[in-house]
PDB file of C-alpha atoms and ligand atoms in Angstrom:
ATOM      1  CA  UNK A   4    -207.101 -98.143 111.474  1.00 92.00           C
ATOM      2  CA  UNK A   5    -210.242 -99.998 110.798  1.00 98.00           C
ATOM      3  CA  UNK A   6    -213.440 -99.439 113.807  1.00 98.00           C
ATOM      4  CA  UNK A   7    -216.493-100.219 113.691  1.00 98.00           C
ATOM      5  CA  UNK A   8    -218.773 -97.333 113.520  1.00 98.00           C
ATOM      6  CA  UNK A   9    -220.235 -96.967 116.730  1.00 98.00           C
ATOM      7  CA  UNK A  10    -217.739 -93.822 118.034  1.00 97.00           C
ATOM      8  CA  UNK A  11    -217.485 -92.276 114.767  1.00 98.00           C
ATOM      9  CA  UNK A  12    -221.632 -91.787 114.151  1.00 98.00           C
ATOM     10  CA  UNK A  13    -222.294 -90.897 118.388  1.00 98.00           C
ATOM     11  CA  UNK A  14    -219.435 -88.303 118.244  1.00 98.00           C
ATOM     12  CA  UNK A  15    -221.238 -86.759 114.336  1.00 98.00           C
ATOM     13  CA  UNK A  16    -224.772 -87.169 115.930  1.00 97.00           C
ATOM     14  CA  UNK A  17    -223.254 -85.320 118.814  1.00 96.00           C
ATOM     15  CA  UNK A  18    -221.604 -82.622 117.116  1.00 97.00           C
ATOM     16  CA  UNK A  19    -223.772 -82.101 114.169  1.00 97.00           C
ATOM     17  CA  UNK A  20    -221.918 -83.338 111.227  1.00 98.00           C
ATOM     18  CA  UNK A  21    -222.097 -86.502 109.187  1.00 98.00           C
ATOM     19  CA  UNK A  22    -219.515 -89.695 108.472  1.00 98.00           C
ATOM     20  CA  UNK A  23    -219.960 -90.362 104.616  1.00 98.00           C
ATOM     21  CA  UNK A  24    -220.259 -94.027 103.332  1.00 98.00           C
ATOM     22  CA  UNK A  25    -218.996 -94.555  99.953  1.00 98.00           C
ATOM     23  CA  UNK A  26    -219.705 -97.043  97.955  1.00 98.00           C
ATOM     24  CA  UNK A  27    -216.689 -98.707  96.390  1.00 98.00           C
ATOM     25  CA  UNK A  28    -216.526-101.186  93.247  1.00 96.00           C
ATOM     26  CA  UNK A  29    -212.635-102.266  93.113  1.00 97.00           C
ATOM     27  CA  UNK A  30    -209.318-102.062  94.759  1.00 98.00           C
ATOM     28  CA  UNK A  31    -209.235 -98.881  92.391  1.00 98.00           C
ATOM     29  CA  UNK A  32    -212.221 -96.954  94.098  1.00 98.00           C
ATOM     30  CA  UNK A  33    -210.733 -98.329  97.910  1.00 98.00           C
ATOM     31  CA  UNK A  34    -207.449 -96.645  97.303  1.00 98.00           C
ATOM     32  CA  UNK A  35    -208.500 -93.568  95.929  1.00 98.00           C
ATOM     33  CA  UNK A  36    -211.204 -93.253  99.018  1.00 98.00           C
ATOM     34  CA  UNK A  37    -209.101 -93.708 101.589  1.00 98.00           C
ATOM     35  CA  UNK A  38    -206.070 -91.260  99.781  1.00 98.00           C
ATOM     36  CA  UNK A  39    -208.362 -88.790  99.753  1.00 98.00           C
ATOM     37  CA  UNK A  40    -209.873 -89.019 103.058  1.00 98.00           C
ATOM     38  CA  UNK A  41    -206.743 -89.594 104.938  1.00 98.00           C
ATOM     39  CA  UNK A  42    -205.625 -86.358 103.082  1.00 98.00           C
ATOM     40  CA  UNK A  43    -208.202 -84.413 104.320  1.00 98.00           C
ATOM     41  CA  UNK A  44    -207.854 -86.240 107.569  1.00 98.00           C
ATOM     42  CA  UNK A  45    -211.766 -87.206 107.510  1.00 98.00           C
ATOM     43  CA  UNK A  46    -213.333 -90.693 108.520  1.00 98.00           C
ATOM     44  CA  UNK A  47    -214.826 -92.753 106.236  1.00 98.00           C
ATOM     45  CA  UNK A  48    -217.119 -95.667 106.061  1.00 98.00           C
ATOM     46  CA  UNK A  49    -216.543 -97.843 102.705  1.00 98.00           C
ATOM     47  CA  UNK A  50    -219.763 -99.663 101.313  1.00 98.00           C
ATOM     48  CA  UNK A  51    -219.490-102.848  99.772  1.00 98.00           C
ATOM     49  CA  UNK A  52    -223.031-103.965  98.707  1.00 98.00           C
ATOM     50  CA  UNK A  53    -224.036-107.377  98.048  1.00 97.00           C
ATOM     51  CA  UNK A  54    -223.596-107.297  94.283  1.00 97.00           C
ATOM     52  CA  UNK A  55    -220.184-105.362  94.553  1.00 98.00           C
ATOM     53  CA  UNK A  56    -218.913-107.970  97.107  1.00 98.00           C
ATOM     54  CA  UNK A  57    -219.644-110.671  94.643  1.00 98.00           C
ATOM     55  CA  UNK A  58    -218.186-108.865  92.041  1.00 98.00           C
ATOM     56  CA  UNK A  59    -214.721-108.502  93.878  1.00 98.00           C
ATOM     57  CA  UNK A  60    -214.537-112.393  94.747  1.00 98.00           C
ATOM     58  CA  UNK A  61    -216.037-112.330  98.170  1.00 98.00           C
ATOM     59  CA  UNK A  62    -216.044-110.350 101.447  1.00 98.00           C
ATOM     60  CA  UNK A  63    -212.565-112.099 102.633  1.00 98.00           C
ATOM     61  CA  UNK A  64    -210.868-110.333  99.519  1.00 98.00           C
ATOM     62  CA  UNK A  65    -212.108-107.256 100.135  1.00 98.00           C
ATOM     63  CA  UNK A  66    -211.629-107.262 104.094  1.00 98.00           C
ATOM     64  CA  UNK A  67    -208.088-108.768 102.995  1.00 98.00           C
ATOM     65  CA  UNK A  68    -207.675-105.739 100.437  1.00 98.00           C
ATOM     66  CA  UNK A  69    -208.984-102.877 102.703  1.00 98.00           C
ATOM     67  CA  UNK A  70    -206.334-104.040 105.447  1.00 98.00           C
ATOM     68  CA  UNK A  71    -203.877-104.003 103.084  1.00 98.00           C
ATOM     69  CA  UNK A  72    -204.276-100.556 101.312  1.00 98.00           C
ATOM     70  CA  UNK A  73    -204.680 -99.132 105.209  1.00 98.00           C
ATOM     71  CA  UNK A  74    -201.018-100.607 105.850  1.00 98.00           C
ATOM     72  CA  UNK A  75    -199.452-100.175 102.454  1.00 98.00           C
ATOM     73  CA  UNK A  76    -200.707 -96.351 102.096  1.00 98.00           C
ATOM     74  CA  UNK A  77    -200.128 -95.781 105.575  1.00 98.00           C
ATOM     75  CA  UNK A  78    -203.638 -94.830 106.274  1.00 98.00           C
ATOM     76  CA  UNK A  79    -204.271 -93.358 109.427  1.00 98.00           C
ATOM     77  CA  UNK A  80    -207.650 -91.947 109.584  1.00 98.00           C
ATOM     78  CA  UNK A  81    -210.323 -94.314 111.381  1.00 98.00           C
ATOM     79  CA  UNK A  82    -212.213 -96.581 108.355  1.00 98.00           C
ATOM     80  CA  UNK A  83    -215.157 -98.612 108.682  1.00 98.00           C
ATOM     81  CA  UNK A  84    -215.608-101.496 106.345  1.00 98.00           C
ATOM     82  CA  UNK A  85    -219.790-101.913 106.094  1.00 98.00           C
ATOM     83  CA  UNK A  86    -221.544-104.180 104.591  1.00 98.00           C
ATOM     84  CA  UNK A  87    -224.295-101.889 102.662  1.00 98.00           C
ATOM     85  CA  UNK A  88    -228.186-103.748 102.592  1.00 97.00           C
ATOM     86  CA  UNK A  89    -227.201-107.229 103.427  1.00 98.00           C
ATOM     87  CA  UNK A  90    -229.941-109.456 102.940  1.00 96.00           C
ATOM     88  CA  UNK A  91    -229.483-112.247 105.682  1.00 97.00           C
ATOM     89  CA  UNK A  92    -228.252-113.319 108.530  1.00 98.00           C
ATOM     90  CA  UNK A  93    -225.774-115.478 106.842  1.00 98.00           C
ATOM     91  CA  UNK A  94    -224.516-112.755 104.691  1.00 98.00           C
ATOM     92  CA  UNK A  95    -223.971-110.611 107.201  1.00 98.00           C
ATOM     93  CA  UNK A  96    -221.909-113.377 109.530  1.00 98.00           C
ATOM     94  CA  UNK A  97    -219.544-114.238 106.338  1.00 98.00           C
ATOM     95  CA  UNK A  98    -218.577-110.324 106.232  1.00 98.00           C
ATOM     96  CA  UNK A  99    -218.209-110.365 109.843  1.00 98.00           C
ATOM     97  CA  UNK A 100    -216.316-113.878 110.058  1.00 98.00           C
ATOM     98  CA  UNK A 101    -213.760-111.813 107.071  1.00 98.00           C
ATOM     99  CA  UNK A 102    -213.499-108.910 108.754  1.00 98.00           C
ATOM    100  CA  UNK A 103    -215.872-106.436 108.411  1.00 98.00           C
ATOM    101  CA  UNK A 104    -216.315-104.423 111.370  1.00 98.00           C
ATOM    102  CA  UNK A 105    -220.232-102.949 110.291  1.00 98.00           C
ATOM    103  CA  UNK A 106    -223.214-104.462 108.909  1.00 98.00           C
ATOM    104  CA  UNK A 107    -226.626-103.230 107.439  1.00 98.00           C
ATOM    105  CA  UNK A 108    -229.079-105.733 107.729  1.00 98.00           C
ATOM    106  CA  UNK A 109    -232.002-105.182 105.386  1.00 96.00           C
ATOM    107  CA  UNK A 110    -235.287-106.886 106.421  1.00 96.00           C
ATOM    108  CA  UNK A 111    -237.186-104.213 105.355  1.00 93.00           C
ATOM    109  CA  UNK A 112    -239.173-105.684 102.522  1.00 92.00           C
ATOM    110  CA  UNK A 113    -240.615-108.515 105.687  1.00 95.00           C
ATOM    111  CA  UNK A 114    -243.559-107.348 108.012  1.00 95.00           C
ATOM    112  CA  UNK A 115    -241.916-105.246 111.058  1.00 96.00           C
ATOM    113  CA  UNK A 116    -242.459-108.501 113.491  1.00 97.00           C
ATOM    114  CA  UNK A 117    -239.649-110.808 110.476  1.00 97.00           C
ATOM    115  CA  UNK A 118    -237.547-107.695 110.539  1.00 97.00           C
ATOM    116  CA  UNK A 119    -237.216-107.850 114.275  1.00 98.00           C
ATOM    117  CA  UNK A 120    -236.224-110.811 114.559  1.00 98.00           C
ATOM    118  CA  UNK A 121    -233.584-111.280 111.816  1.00 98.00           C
ATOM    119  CA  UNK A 122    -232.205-107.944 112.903  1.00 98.00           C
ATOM    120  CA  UNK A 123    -232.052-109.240 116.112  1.00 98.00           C
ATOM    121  CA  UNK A 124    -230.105-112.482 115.364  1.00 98.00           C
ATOM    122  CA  UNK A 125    -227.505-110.255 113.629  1.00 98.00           C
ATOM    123  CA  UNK A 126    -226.916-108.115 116.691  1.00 98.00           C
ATOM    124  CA  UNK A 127    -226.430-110.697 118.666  1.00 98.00           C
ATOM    125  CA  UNK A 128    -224.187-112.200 116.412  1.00 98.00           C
ATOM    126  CA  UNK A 129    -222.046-108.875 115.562  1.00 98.00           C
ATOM    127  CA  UNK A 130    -222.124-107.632 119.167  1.00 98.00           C
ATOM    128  CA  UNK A 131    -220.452-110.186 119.983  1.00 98.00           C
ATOM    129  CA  UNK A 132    -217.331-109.940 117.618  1.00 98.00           C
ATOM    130  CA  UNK A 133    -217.103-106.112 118.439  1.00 98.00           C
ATOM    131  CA  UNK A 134    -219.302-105.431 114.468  1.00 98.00           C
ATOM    132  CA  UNK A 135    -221.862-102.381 114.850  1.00 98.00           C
ATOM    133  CA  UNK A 136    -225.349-103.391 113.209  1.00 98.00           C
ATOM    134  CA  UNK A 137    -227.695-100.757 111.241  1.00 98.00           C
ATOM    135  CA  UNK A 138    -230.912-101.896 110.328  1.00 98.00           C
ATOM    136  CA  UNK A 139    -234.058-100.275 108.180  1.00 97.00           C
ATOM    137  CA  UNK A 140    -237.200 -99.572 108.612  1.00 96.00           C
ATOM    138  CA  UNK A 141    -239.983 -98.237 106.465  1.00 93.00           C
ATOM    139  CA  UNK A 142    -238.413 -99.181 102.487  1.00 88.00           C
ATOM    140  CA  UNK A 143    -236.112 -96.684 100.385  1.00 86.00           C
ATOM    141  CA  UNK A 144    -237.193 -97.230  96.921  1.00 82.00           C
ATOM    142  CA  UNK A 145    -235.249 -96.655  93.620  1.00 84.00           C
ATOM    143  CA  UNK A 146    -232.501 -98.546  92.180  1.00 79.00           C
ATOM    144  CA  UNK A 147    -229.601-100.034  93.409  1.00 77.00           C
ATOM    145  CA  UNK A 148    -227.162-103.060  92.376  1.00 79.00           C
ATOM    146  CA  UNK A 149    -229.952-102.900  89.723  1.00 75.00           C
ATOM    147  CA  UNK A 150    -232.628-103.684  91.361  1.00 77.00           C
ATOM    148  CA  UNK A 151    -235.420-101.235  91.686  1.00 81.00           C
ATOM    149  CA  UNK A 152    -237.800-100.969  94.522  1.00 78.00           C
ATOM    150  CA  UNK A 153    -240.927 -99.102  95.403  1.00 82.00           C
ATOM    151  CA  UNK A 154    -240.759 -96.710  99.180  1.00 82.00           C
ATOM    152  CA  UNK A 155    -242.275 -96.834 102.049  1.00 88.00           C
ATOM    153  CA  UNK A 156    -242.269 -94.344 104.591  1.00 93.00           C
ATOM    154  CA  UNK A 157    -241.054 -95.693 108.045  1.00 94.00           C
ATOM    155  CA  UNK A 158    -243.589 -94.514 111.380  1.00 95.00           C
ATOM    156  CA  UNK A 159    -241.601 -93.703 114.403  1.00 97.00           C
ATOM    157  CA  UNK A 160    -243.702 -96.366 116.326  1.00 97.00           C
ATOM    158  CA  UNK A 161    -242.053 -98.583 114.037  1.00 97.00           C
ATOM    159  CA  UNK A 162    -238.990 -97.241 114.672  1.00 98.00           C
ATOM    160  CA  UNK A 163    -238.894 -97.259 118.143  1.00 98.00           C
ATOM    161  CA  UNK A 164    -240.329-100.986 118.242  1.00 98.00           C
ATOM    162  CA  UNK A 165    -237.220-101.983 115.862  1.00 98.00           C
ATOM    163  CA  UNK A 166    -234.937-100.332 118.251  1.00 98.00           C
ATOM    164  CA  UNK A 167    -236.163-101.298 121.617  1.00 98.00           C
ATOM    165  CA  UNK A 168    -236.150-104.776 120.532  1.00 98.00           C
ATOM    166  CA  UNK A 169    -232.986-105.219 118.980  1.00 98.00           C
ATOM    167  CA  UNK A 170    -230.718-102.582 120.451  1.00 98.00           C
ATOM    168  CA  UNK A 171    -229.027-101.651 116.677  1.00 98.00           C
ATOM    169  CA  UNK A 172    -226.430 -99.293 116.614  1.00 98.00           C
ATOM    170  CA  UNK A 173    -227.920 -96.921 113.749  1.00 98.00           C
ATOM    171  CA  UNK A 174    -230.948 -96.966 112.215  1.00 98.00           C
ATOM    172  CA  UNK A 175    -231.599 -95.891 108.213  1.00 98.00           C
ATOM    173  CA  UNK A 176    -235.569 -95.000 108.430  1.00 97.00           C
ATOM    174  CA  UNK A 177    -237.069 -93.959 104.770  1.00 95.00           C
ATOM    175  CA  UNK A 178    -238.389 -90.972 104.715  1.00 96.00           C
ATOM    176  CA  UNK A 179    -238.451 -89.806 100.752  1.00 90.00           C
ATOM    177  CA  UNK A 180    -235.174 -90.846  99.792  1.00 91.00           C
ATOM    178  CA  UNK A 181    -234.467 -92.899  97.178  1.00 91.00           C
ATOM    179  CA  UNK A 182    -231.674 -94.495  95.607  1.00 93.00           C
ATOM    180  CA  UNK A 183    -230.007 -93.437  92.208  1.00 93.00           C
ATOM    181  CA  UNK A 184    -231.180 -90.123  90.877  1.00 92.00           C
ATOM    182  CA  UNK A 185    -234.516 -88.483  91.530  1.00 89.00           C
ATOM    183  CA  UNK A 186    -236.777 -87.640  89.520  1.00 86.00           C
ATOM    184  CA  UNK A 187    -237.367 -83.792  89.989  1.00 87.00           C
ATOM    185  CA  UNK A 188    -236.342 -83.240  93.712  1.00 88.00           C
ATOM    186  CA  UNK A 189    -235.754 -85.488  96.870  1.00 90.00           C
ATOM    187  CA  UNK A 190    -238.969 -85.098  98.812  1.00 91.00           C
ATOM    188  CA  UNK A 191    -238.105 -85.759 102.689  1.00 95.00           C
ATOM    189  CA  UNK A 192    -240.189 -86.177 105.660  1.00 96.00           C
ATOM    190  CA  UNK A 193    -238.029 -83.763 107.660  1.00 97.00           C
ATOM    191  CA  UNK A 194    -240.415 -83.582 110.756  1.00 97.00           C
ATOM    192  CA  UNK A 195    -240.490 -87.156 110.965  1.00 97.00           C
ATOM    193  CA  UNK A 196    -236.814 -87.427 110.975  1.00 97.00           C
ATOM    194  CA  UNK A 197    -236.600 -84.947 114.059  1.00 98.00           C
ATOM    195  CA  UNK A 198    -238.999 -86.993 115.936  1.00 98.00           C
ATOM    196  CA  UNK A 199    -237.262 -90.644 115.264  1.00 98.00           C
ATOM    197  CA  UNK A 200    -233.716 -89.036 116.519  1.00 98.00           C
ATOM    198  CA  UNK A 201    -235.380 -86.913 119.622  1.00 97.00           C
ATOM    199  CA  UNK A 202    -237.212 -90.304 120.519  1.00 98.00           C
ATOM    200  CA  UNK A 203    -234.017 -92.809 119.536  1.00 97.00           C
ATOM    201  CA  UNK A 204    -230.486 -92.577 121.301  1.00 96.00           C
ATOM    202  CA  UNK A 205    -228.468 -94.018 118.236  1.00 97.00           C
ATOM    203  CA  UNK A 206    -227.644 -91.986 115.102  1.00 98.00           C
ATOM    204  CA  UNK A 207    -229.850 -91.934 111.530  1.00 98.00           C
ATOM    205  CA  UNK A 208    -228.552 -92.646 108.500  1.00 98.00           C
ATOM    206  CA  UNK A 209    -229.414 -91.047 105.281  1.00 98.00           C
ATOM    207  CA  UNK A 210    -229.278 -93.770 102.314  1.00 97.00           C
ATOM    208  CA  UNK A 211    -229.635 -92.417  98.595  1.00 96.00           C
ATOM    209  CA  UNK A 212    -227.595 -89.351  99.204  1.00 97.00           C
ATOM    210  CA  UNK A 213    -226.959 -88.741  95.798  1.00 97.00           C
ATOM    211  CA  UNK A 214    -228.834 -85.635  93.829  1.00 95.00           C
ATOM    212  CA  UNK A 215    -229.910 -84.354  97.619  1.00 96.00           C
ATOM    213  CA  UNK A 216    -229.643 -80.056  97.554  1.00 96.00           C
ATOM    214  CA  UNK A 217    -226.984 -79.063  99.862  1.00 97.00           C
ATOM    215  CA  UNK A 218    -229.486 -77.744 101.600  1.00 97.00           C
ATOM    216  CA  UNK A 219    -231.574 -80.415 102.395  1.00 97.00           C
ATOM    217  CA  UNK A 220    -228.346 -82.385 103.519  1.00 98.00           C
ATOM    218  CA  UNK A 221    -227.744 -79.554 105.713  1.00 98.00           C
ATOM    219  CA  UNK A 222    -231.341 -79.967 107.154  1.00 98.00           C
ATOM    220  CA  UNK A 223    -230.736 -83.441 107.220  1.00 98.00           C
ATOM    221  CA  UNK A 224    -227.535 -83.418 109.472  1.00 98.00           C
ATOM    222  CA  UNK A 225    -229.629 -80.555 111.600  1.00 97.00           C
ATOM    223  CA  UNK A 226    -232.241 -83.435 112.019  1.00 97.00           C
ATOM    224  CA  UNK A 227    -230.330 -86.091 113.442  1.00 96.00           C
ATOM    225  CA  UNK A 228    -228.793 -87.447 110.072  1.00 98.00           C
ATOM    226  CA  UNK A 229    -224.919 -88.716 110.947  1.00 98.00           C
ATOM    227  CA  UNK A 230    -224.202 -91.214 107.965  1.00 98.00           C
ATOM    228  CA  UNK A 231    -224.962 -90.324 104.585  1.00 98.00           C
ATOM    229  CA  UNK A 232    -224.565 -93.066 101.548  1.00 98.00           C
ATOM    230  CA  UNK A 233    -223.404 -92.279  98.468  1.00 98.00           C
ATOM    231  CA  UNK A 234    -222.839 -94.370  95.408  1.00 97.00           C
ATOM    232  CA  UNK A 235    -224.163 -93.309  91.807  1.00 97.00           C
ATOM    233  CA  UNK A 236    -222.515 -89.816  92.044  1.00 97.00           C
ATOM    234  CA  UNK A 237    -219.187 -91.673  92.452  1.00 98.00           C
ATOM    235  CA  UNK A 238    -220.213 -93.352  89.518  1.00 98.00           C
ATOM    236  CA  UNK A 239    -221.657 -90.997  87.704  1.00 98.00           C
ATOM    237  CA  UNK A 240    -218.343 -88.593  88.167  1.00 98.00           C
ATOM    238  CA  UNK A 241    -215.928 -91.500  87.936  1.00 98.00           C
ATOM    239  CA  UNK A 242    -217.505 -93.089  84.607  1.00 98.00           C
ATOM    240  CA  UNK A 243    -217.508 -89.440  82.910  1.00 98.00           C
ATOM    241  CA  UNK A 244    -213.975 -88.920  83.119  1.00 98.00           C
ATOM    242  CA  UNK A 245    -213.310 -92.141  82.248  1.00 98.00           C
ATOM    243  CA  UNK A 246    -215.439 -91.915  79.121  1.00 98.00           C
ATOM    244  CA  UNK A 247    -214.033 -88.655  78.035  1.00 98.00           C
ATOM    245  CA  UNK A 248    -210.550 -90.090  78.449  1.00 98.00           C
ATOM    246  CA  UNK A 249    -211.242 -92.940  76.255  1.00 98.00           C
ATOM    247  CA  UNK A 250    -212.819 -90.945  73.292  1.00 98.00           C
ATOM    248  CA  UNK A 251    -209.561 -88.701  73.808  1.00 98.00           C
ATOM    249  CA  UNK A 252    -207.318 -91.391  73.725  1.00 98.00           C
ATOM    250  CA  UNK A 253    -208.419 -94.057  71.047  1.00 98.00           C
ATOM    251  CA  UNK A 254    -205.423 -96.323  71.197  1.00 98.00           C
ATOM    252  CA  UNK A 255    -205.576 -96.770  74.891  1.00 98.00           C
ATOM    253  CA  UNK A 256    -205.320-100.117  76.457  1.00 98.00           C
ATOM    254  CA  UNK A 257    -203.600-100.010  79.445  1.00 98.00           C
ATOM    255  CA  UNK A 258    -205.976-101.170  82.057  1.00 98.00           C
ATOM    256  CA  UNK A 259    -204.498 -98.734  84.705  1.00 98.00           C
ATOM    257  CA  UNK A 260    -204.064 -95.874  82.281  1.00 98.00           C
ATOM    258  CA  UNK A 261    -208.151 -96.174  81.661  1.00 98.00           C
ATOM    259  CA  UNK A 262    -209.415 -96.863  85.202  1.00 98.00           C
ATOM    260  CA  UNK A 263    -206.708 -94.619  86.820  1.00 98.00           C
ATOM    261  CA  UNK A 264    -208.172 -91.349  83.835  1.00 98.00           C
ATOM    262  CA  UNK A 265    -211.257 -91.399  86.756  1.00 98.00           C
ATOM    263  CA  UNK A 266    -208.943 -90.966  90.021  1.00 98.00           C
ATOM    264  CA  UNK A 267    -208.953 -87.647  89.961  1.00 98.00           C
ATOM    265  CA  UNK A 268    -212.761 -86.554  88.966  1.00 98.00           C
ATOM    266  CA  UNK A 269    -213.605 -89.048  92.062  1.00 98.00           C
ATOM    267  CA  UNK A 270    -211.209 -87.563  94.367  1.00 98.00           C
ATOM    268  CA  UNK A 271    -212.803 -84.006  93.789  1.00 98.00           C
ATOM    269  CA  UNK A 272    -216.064 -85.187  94.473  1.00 98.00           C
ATOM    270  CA  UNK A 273    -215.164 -87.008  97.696  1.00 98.00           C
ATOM    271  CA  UNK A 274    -213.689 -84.082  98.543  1.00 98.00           C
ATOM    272  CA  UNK A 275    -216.574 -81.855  97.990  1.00 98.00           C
ATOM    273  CA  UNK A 276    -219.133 -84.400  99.956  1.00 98.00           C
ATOM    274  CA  UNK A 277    -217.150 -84.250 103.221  1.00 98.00           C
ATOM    275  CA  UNK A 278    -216.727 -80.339 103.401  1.00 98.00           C
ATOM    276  CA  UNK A 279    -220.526 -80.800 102.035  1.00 98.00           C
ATOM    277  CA  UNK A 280    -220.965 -83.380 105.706  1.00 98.00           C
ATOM    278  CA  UNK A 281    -218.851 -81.149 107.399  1.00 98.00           C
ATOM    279  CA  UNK A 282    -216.844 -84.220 108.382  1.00 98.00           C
ATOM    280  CA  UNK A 283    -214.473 -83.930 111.582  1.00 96.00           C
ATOM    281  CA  UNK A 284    -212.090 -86.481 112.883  1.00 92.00           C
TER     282      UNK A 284
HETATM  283  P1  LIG B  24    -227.182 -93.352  95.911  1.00 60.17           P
HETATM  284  O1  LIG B  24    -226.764 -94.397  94.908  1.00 60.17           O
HETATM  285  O2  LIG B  24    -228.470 -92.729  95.562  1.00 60.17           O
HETATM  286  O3  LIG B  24    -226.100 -92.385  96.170  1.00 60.17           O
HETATM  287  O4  LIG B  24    -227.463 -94.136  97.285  1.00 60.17           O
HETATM  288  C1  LIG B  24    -226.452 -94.874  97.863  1.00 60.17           C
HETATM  289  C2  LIG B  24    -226.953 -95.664  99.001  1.00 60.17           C
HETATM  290  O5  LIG B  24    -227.889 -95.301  99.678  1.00 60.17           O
HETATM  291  C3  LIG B  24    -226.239 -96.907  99.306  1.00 60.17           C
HETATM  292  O6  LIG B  24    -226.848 -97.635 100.320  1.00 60.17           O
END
């Protein structure tokens, strides 16, 4: 059944566990997501960033494609389709207008006032189709889609002036995280985090969840964390068995044979990040 996430990240913050958002590249990485997840019988927001939506044609083949696999594989675990770091207000209405029931808007590179207010247009816009909106504040550095980016820590004035003015449904603040791997380890403002989720009723997400301790995800998810993205690690698994498969298997050539060698190294790891999230229905 695809929701929007607005149930699934209340009932984590409430409970103390977190919804993982995966990123996803193909029909491939869909399937195997949502096999695995309604195997475990875990929620599961897929992540289709802006360069990943382009690759796959467009956000009406992949809202087209995600209904489909739910109905053909007889999915029945809640999914959330999320558009991860959308850049506009017109990006995030041609998700919406395909089907997407979640957005990320990400105005956080514009002063706080510009972030506002195109934050605000898109809530307006996805409130009133039923799409949940999460926004940023502050800047997560490192490198995604390949682009690479410098951090900013968010403030919780900021925080609270993004909220109260827009009325978002989650809010990703950056507090040390970064995307792609670290260098050395992830350095988080963990007293910050506590603050922003005491002073804010909506849930925090955690973006660049990948080379986090299990600790510090456990500390995260203690302070307020209730989505936690993860891309590279699904890459970095998937591409590994893939790799080894093809230096095992010279002659190979079947497209399906080759991208279906990573199914299973990516369906361990998805595995391992929701008992990791502690991940409930
Ligand atoms: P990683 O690539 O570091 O796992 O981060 C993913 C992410 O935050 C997507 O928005």
């Amino acid at each position: 059944m695809l929701v929007n996430s607005k149930d699934l990240l209340l009932k984590a913050k409430a409970s103390k566990y977190a919804i993982p958002h995966l990123n996803i590249n193909n029909l491939e990485w869909a399937k195997y997501i949502l096999q695995e997840c309604n195997s475990l019988n875990v929620p599961v927001i897929l992540g289709v960033s802006e360069g990943a939506a382009k690759y796959m044609g467009g956000f009406n083949t992949i809202a087209l494609m995600v209904k489909g696999l739910i109905t053909d594989l007889n999915i029945e675990i809640p999914v959330c389709l999320h558009v991860d770091h959308a850049s506009s207000f017109e990006t995030c209405k041609s998700a919406i207008d395909a089907g997407f029931t979640s957005v990320m808007i990400d105005a956080s590179r514009q002063e706080l006032s510009e972030n506002i207010r195109i934050t605000k247009e898109v809530v307006d816009y996805a409130h009133s189709k039923n799409v949940t909106v999460e926004a940023e504040v502050g800047h997560i550095g490192g490198t995604e889609d390949n682009i690479t980016n410098t951090s900013t820590n968010a403030t919780l004035e900021d925080c609270l002036s993004l909220y109260e003015n827009t009325h978002i449904d989650s809010l990703a603040p950056a507090l040390g995280s970064v995307h792609g791997f670290y260098k050395g380890e992830a350095n988080l403002d963990f007293a910050t985090m506590q603050k922003i989720s005491d002073a804010l009723p909506i849930p925090l997400v955690l973006h660049g969840g990948t080379g986090i301790s299990d600790e510090k995800i456990a500390k995260a998810i203690s302070c307020g964390i209730s989505k936690i993205n993860i891309n590279t690690e699904l890459q970095s698994v998937w591409s590994k068995a893939v790799r080894s498969y093809l230096e095992e298997n010279k002659d190979a050539i079947d497209p399906r044979k080759i991208i279906g060698s990573g199914e299973e190294a990516l369906k361990a790891r998805v595995e391992e990040i929701v008992t990791l999230f502690k991940t409930k229905i």
